[in-house]
mmCIF file of C-alpha atoms in Angstrom:
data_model
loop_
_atom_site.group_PDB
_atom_site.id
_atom_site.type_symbol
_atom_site.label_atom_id
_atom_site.label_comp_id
_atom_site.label_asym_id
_atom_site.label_seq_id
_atom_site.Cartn_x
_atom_site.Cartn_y
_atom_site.Cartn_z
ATOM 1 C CA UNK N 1 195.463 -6.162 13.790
ATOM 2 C CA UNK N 2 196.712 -2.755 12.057
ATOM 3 C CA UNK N 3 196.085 -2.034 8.654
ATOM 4 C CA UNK N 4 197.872 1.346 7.516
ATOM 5 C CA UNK N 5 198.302 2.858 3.995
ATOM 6 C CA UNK N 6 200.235 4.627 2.841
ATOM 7 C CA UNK N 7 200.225 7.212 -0.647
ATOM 8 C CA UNK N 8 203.720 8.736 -2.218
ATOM 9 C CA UNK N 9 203.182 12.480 -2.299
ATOM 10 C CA UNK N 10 206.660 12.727 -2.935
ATOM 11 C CA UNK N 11 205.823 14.238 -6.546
ATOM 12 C CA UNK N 12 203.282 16.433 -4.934
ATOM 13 C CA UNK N 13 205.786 18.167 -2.307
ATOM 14 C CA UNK N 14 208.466 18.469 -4.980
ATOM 15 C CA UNK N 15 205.984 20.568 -7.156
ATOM 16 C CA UNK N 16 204.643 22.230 -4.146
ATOM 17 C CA UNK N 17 207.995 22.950 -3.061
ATOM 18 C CA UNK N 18 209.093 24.194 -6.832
ATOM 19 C CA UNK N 19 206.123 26.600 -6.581
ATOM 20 C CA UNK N 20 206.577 28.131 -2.867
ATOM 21 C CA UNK N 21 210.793 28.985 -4.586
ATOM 22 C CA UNK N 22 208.473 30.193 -7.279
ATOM 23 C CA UNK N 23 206.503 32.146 -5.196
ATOM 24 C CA UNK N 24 209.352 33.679 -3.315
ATOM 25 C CA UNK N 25 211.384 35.158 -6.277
ATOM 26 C CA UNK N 26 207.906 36.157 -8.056
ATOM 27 C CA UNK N 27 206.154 37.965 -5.407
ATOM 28 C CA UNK N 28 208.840 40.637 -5.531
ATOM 29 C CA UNK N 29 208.071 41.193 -9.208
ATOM 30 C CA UNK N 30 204.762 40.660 -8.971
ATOM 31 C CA UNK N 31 204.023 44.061 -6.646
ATOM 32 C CA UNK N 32 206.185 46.342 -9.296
ATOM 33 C CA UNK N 33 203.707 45.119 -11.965
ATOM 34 C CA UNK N 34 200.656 47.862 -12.201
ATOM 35 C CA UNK N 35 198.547 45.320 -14.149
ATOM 36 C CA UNK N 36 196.806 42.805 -12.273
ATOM 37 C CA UNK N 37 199.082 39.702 -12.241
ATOM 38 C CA UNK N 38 198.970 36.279 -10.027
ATOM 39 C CA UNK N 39 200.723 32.667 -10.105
ATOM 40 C CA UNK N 40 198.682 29.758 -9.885
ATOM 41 C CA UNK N 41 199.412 26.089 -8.854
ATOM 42 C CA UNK N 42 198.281 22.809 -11.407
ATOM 43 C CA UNK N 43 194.613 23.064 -9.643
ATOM 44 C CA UNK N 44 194.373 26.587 -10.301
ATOM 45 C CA UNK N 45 194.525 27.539 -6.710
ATOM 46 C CA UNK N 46 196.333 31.483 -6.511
ATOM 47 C CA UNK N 47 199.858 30.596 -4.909
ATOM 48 C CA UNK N 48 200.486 34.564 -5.347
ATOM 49 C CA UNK N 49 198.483 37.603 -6.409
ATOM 50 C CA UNK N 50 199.594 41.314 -7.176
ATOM 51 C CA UNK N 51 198.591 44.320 -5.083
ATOM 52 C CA UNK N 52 197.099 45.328 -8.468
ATOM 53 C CA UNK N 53 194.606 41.785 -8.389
ATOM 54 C CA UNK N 54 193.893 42.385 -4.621
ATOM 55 C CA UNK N 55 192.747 46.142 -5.448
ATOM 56 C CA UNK N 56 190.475 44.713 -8.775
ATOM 57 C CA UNK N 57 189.021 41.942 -6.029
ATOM 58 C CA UNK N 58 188.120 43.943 -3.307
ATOM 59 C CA UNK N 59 190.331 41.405 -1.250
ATOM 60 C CA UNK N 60 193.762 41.576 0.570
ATOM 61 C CA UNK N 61 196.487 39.618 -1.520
ATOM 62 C CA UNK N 62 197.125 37.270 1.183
ATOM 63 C CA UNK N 63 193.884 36.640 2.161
ATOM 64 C CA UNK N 64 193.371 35.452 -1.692
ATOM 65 C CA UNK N 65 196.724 32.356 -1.781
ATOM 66 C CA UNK N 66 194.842 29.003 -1.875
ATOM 67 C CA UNK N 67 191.548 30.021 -3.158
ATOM 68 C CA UNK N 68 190.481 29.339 -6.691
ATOM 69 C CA UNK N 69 188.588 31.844 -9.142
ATOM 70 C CA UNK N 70 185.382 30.471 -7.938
ATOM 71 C CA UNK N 71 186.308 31.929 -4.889
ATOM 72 C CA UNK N 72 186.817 35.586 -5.895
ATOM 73 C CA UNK N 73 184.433 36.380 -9.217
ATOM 74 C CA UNK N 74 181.209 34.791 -10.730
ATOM 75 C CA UNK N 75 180.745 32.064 -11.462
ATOM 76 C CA UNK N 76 180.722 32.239 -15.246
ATOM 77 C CA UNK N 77 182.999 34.453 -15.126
ATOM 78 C CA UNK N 78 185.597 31.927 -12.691
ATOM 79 C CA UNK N 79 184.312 28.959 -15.099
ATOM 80 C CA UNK N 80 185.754 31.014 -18.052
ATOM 81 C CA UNK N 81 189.374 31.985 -16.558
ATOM 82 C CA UNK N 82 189.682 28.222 -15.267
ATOM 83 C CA UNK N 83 189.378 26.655 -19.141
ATOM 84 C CA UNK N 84 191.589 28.670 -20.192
ATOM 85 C CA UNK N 85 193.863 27.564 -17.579
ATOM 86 C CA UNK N 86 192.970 23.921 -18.164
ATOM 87 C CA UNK N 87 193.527 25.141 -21.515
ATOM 88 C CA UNK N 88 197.130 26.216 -21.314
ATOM 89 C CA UNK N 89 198.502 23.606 -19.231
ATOM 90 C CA UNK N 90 197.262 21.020 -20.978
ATOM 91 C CA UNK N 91 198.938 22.968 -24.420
ATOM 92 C CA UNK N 92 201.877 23.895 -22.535
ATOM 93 C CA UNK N 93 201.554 27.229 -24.907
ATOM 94 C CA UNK N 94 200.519 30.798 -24.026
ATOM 95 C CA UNK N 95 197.248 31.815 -24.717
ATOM 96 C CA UNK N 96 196.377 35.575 -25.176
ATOM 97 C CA UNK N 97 192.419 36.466 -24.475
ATOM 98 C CA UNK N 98 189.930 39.528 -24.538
ATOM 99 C CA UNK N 99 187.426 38.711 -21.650
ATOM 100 C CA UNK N 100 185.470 40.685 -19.016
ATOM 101 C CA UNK N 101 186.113 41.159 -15.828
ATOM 102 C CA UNK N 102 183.232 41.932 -12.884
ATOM 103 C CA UNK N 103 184.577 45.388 -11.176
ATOM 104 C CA UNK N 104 183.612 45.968 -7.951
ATOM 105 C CA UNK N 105 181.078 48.850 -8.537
ATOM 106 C CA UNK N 106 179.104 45.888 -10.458
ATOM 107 C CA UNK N 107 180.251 46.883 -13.776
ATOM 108 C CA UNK N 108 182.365 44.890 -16.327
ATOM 109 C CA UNK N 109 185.476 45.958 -18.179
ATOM 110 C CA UNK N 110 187.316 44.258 -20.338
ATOM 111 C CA UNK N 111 191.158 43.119 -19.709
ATOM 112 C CA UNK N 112 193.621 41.606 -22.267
ATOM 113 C CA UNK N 113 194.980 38.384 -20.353
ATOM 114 C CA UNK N 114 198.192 36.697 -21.290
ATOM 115 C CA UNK N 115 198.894 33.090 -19.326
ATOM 116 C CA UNK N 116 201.618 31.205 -19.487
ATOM 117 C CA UNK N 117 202.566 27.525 -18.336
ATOM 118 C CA UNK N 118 204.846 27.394 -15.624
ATOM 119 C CA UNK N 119 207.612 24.296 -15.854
ATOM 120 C CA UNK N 120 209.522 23.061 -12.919
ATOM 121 C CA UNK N 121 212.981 21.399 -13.676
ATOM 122 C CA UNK N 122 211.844 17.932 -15.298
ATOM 123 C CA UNK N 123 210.114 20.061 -18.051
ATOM 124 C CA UNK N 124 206.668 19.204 -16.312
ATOM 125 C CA UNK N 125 203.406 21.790 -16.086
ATOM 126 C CA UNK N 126 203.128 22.651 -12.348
ATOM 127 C CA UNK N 127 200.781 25.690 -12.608
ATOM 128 C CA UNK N 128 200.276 28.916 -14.627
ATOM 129 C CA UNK N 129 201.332 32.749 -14.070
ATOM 130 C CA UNK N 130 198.650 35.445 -15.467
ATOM 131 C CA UNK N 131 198.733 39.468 -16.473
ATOM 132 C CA UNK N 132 195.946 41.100 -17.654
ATOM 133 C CA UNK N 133 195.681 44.816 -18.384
ATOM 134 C CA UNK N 134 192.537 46.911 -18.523
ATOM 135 C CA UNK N 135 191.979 47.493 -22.435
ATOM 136 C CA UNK N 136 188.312 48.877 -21.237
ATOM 137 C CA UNK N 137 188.973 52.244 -23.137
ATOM 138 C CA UNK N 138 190.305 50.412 -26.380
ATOM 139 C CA UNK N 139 187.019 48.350 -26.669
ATOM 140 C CA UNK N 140 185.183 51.593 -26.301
ATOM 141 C CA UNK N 141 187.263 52.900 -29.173
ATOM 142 C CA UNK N 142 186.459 50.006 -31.117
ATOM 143 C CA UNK N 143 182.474 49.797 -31.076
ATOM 144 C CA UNK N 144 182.444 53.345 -31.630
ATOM 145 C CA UNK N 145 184.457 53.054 -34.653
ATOM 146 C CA UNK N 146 182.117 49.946 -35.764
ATOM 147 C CA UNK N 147 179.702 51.504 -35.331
ATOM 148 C CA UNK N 148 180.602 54.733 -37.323
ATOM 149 C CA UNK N 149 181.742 52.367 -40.068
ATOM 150 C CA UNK N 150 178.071 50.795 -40.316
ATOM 151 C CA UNK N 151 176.637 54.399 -40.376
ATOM 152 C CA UNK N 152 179.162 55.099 -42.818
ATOM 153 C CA UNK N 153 178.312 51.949 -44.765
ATOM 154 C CA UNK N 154 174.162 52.736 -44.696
ATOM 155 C CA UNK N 155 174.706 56.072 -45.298
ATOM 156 C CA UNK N 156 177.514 55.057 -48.478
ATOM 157 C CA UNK N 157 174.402 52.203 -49.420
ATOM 158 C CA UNK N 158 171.081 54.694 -49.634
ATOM 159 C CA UNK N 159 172.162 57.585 -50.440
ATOM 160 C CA UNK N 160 170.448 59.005 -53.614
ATOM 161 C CA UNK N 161 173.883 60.855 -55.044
ATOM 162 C CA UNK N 162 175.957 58.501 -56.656
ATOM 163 C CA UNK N 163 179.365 58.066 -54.361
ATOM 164 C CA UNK N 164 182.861 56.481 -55.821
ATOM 165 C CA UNK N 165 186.105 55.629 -53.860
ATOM 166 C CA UNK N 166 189.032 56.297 -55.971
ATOM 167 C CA UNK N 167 192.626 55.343 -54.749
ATOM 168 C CA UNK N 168 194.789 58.498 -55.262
ATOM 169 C CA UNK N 169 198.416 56.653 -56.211
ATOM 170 C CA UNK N 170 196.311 55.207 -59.549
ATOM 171 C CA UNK N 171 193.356 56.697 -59.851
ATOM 172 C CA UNK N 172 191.946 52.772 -59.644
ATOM 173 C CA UNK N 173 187.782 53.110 -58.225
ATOM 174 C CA UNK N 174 187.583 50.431 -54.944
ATOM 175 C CA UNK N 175 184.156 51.354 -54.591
ATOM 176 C CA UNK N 176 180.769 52.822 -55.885
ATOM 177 C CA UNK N 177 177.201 52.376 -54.300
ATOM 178 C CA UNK N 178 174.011 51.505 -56.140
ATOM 179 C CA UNK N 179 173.302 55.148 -57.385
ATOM 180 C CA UNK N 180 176.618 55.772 -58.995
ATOM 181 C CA UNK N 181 175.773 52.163 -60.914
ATOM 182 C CA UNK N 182 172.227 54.340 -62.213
ATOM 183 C CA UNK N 183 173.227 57.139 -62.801
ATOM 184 C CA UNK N 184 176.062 55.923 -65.329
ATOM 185 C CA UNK N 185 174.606 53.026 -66.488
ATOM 186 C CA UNK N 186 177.743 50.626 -66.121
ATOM 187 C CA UNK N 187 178.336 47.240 -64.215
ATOM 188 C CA UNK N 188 179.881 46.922 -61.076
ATOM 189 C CA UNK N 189 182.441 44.609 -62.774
ATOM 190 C CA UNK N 190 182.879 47.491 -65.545
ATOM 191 C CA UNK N 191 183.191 50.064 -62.394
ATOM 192 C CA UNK N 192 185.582 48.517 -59.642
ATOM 193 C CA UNK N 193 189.214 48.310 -60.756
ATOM 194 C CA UNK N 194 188.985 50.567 -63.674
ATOM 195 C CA UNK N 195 189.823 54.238 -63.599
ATOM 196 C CA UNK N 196 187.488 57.348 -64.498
ATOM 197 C CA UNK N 197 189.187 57.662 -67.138
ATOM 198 C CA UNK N 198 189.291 54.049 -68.714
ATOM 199 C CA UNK N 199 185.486 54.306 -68.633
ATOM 200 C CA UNK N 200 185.308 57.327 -69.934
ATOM 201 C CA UNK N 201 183.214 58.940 -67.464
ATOM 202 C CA UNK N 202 185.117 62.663 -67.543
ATOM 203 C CA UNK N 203 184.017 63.843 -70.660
ATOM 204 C CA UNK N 204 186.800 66.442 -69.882
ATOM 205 C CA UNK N 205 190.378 65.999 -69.267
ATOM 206 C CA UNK N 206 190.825 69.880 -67.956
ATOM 207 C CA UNK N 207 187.508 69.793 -65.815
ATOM 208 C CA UNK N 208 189.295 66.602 -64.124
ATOM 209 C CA UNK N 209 192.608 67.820 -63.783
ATOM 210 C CA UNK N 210 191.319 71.144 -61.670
ATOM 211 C CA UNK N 211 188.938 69.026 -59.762
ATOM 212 C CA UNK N 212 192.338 67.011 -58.808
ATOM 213 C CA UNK N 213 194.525 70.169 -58.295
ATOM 214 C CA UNK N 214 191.641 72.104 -56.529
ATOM 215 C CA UNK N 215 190.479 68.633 -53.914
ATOM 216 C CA UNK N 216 194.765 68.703 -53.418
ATOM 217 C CA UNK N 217 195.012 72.038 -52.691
ATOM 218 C CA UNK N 218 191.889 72.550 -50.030
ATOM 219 C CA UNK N 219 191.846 68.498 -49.312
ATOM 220 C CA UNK N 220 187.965 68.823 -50.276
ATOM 221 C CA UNK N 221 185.872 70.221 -53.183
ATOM 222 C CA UNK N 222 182.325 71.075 -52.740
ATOM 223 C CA UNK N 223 179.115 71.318 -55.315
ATOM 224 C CA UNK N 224 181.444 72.332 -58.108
ATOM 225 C CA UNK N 225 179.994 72.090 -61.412
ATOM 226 C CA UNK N 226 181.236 69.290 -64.276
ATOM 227 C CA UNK N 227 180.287 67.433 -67.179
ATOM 228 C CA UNK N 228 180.164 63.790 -67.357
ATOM 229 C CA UNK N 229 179.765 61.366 -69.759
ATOM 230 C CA UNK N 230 177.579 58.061 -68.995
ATOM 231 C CA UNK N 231 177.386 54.414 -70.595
ATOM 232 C CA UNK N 232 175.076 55.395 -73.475
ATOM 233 C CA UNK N 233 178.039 58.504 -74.782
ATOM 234 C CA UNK N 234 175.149 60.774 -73.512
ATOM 235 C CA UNK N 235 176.580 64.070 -71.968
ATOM 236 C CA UNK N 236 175.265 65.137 -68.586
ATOM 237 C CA UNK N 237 175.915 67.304 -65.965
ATOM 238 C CA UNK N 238 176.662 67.136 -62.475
ATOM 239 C CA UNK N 239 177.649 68.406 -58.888
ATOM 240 C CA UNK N 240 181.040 67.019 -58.077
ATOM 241 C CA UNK N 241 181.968 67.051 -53.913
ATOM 242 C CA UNK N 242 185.128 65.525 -52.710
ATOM 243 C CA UNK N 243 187.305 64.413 -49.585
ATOM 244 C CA UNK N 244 190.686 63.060 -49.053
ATOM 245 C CA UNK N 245 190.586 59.822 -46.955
ATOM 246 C CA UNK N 246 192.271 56.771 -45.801
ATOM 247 C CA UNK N 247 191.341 53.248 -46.725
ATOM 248 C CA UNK N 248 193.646 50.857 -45.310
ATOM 249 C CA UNK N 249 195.705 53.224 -45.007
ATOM 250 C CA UNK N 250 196.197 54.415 -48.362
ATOM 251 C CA UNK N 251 195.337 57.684 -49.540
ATOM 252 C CA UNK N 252 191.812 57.679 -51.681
ATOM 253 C CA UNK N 253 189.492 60.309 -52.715
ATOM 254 C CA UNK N 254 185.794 59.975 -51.438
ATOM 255 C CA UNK N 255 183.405 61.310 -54.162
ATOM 256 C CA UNK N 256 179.667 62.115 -54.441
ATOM 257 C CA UNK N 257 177.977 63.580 -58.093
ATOM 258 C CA UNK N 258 174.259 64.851 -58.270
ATOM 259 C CA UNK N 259 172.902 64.779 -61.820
ATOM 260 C CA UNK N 260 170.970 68.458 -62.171
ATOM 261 C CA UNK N 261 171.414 67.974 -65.871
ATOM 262 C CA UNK N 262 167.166 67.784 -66.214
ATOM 263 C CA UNK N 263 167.543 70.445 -63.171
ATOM 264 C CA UNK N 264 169.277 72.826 -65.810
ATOM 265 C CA UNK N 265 167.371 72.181 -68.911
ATOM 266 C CA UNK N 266 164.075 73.380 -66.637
ATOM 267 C CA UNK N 267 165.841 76.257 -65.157
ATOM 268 C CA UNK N 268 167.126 77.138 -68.966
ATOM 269 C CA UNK N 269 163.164 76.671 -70.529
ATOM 270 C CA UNK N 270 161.980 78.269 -67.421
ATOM 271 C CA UNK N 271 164.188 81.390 -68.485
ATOM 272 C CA UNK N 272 163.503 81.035 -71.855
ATOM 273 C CA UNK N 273 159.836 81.123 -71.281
ATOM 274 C CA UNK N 274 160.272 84.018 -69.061
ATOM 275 C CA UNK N 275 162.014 86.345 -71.984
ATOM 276 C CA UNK N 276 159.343 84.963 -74.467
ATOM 277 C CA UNK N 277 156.858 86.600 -72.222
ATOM 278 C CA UNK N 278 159.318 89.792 -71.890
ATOM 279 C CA UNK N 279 159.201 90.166 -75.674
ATOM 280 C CA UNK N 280 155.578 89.750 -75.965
ATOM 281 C CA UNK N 281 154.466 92.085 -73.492
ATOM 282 C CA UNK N 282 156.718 94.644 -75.056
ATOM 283 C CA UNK N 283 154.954 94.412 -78.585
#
């Protein structure tokens, strides 16, 4: 006796044969593409890659239709890409990704991958196409400017002269460290939102419109000399520096102050001292 069985793969071959029409019309584009770029069937086998994804591989894009990421970069690197196929065919959306990629000198760069769900006629996921451009350089760009903005942010923190951010359009302070808080004696909630001049902290209106017209005029001011008034009314007197900067992406002024008002008075009873001793050593 003869058993057979039998299995429809008629679904199968129609898919198989919507992807190989696929593949045809899509290799053409694929090769004017200079970012890496393939087409992958519903079991994430490569049905096409790029010249571009053959070059990044180290393998010839033939040589690379039928095999699977697993085949071509590490492991948890070929784990990764597959999820996010699973990922977008079981969405049926796009999915945009920063992720690494192993280069073939054994060092990683980063790519900016965009995969999409391919549909055959019936509306039904058969497989997923893939770009991904190096973005390697932009990443750079982007710790280094982290990592500026932390040094910026410990230096802003310790620093022992008091520093305000004031927004130029309304003279409204964003931001003050610890030692501005000190050396004035107000609140932060007195501080941030107000305006120098709402908390009275130019005791005058002249000294503040030339330290405006002259920070303007040569976009920064250094050490020049002012008067200030703190919490208590008391008068001191201080070392103004300024800078013209952008904080999300408005236009703000970036200002330190150094209290030398106890600086002065010694330097004034120093001199004082010294033309006591002038007059006595003359009678």
């Amino acid at each position: 006796m003869i058993c057979a069985m039998m299995r429809d793969i008629t679904v199968r071959r129609q898919k198989e044969e919507a992807l190989r029409g696929l593949q045809i019309q899509q290799e053409a584009i694929l090769n004017n593409i200079p970012d890496i770029a393939w087409l992958k069937d519903e079991d994430s086998r490569f049905i096409a890659v790029n010249k571009a994804f053959g070059a990044a591989s180290g393998c010839e894009p033939e040589a690379l239709v039928g095999k699977t990421d697993l085949d071509v970069w590490p492991q948890e690197l070929a784990e990764r890409y597959r999820k996010d196929d699973k990922e977008v065919m079981k969405t049926g959306q796009r999915k945009v990704v920063d992720e690494p990629l192993a280069g073939l000198d054994g060092q990683s760069t980063w790519i900016e991958t965009i995969k999409t769900p391919i549909h055959d006629e019936s509306g039904s996921v058969i497989g997923t196409t893939g770009i991904a451009r190096d973005i390697t350089e932009r990443k750079q760009a982007e710790a280094a400017l982290r990592e500026s903005e932390e040094r910026f942010a410990k230096a802003f923190r310790n620093s022992p002269d008091a520093i305000v951010i004031t927004r130029v359009s309304d003279a409204c302070i964003l931001e003050a460290n610890e030692s501005f808080f000190r050396m004035t004696g107000y609140e932060r909630d007195e501080v941030i939102g107000s305006t120098a001049i709402e908390i009275g902290l130019w005791d005058d209106q002249e000294d503040r419109k030339q330290f405006l017209e002259g920070l303007h005029s040569e976009s920064s001011i250094r050490d020049a000399e002012y008067a200030f008034r703190i919490k208590s009314g008391e008068i001191r007197i201080g070392l103004a520096s300024g800078s013209l900067l952008q904080v999300g992406g408005e236009p703000c002024i970036l200002g330190t102050f150094r209290d030398i008002t106890d600086n002065k008075k010694a330097a004034q009873a120093l001199q004082t001292e010294k033309e006591r001793l002038v007059v006595t050593l003359r009678s």
